[in-house]
Short mmCIF file of C-alpha atoms in Angstrom, two decimals:
data_model
loop_
_atom_site.label_atom_id
_atom_site.label_comp_id
_atom_site.label_asym_id
_atom_site.label_seq_id
_atom_site.Cartn_x
_atom_site.Cartn_y
_atom_site.Cartn_z
CA MET A 56 -50.82 -14.84 7.40
CA ILE A 57 -49.52 -18.08 9.09
CA TRP A 58 -49.89 -15.72 12.92
CA GLU A 59 -53.25 -14.89 11.54
CA SER A 60 -54.00 -18.82 11.22
CA PHE A 61 -53.22 -19.30 14.41
CA GLY A 62 -55.14 -16.27 16.40
CA ALA A 63 -58.05 -17.41 13.95
CA ALA A 64 -58.00 -21.13 15.19
CA VAL A 65 -57.95 -20.52 19.23
CA LEU A 66 -60.17 -17.56 18.46
CA GLY A 67 -61.98 -20.42 16.95
CA LEU A 68 -61.91 -23.40 19.63
CA ALA A 69 -62.78 -20.26 22.55
CA LEU A 70 -66.04 -19.74 20.77
CA SER A 71 -66.88 -23.81 20.72
CA TRP A 72 -65.57 -23.77 24.40
CA MET A 73 -67.88 -20.79 24.93
CA ALA A 74 -71.47 -22.36 23.02
CA LEU A 75 -71.47 -25.62 24.31
CA ARG A 76 -70.33 -24.26 27.82
CA SER A 77 -73.82 -21.89 27.77
CA LEU A 78 -75.97 -23.70 25.27
CA ALA A 79 -74.85 -27.80 25.81
CA ASP A 80 -78.48 -29.58 25.80
CA ARG A 81 -78.68 -27.47 22.72
CA LEU A 82 -75.96 -28.29 20.52
CA PRO A 83 -74.77 -32.17 19.01
CA ALA A 84 -71.53 -33.56 19.66
CA GLY A 85 -68.62 -31.75 21.68
CA ARG A 86 -66.35 -32.92 18.42
CA ALA A 87 -68.42 -31.32 15.40
CA VAL A 88 -69.00 -28.05 17.67
CA TYR A 89 -64.98 -27.69 18.55
CA LEU A 90 -64.71 -28.93 14.29
CA THR A 91 -67.84 -26.79 13.07
CA GLY A 92 -66.23 -23.93 15.36
CA THR A 93 -62.36 -23.69 13.75
CA LEU A 94 -63.16 -24.40 10.77
CA GLY A 95 -65.97 -21.64 10.86
CA ALA A 96 -63.26 -19.40 11.73
CA LEU A 97 -60.46 -20.18 9.43
CA PHE A 98 -62.37 -19.86 6.67
CA GLY A 99 -63.84 -16.69 8.19
CA ALA A 100 -59.95 -15.34 8.29
CA TYR A 101 -58.87 -16.56 4.74
CA LEU A 102 -61.73 -14.63 3.66
CA THR A 103 -61.48 -11.14 5.31
CA HIS A 104 -58.12 -11.74 4.38
CA ALA A 105 -58.39 -12.54 1.17
CA ALA A 106 -60.76 -8.81 0.49
CA LEU A 107 -58.55 -6.64 2.37
CA GLY A 108 -55.15 -7.49 1.92
CA PRO A 109 -52.52 -8.18 4.48
CA GLY A 110 -51.67 -5.92 7.17
CA HIS A 111 -55.39 -6.10 8.85
CA ALA A 112 -54.62 -8.19 11.09
CA LEU A 113 -57.24 -6.72 13.88
CA ALA A 114 -60.07 -6.91 11.08
CA THR A 115 -58.95 -10.65 10.11
CA LEU A 116 -59.77 -12.09 13.39
CA ILE A 117 -62.93 -9.94 13.57
CA GLY A 118 -63.76 -11.37 10.53
CA ALA A 119 -63.04 -14.99 11.57
CA VAL A 120 -65.18 -14.80 15.06
CA SER A 121 -67.57 -13.45 13.02
CA VAL A 122 -68.01 -16.12 10.53
CA GLY A 123 -66.73 -19.09 13.61
CA ALA A 124 -69.72 -17.91 15.47
CA VAL A 125 -72.75 -17.81 12.92
CA THR A 126 -71.06 -20.72 11.76
CA LEU A 127 -71.73 -22.30 14.92
CA SER A 128 -75.21 -20.47 14.67
CA LEU A 129 -76.39 -23.39 12.33
CA LEU A 130 -75.76 -26.41 14.70
CA ILE A 131 -78.36 -25.76 17.45
CA ARG A 132 -81.64 -26.89 18.14
CA PRO A 133 -84.71 -25.76 18.93
CA ARG A 134 -85.17 -26.04 22.20
CA GLY A 135 -88.06 -28.45 22.35
CA ARG A 136 -87.96 -31.97 21.09
CA ARG A 137 -90.89 -32.52 18.88
CA LEU A 138 -90.53 -30.78 15.20
CA ASN A 139 -92.96 -29.03 13.90
CA ARG A 140 -94.08 -30.76 10.51
CA SER A 141 -95.21 -27.92 8.34
CA THR A 142 -98.70 -27.25 6.84
CA ALA A 143 -97.57 -28.76 3.47
CA ALA A 144 -96.92 -31.97 4.95
CA GLN A 145 -99.75 -32.17 7.25
CA ALA A 146 -102.12 -31.70 4.47
CA GLN A 147 -101.04 -34.86 2.89
#
């Protein structure tokens, strides 16, 4: 479990680095991205390990990368600078 956690943290950092490298203009500060990617990957490893049990190291790391990518995707901002208001908010 220790090596799975370490591997998940490293994969989360690598995923965060790749996200910052390719989407730097649409993500918040790097510190938040690295923290989110690492914690998301650790949570994914924990969740997958709890669901599958010991002995599934590769599946645990795949689960870690999947949850880490999902949490990082929640940080992506829209491309345009101006946010559109909803129809209900404009009616008031």
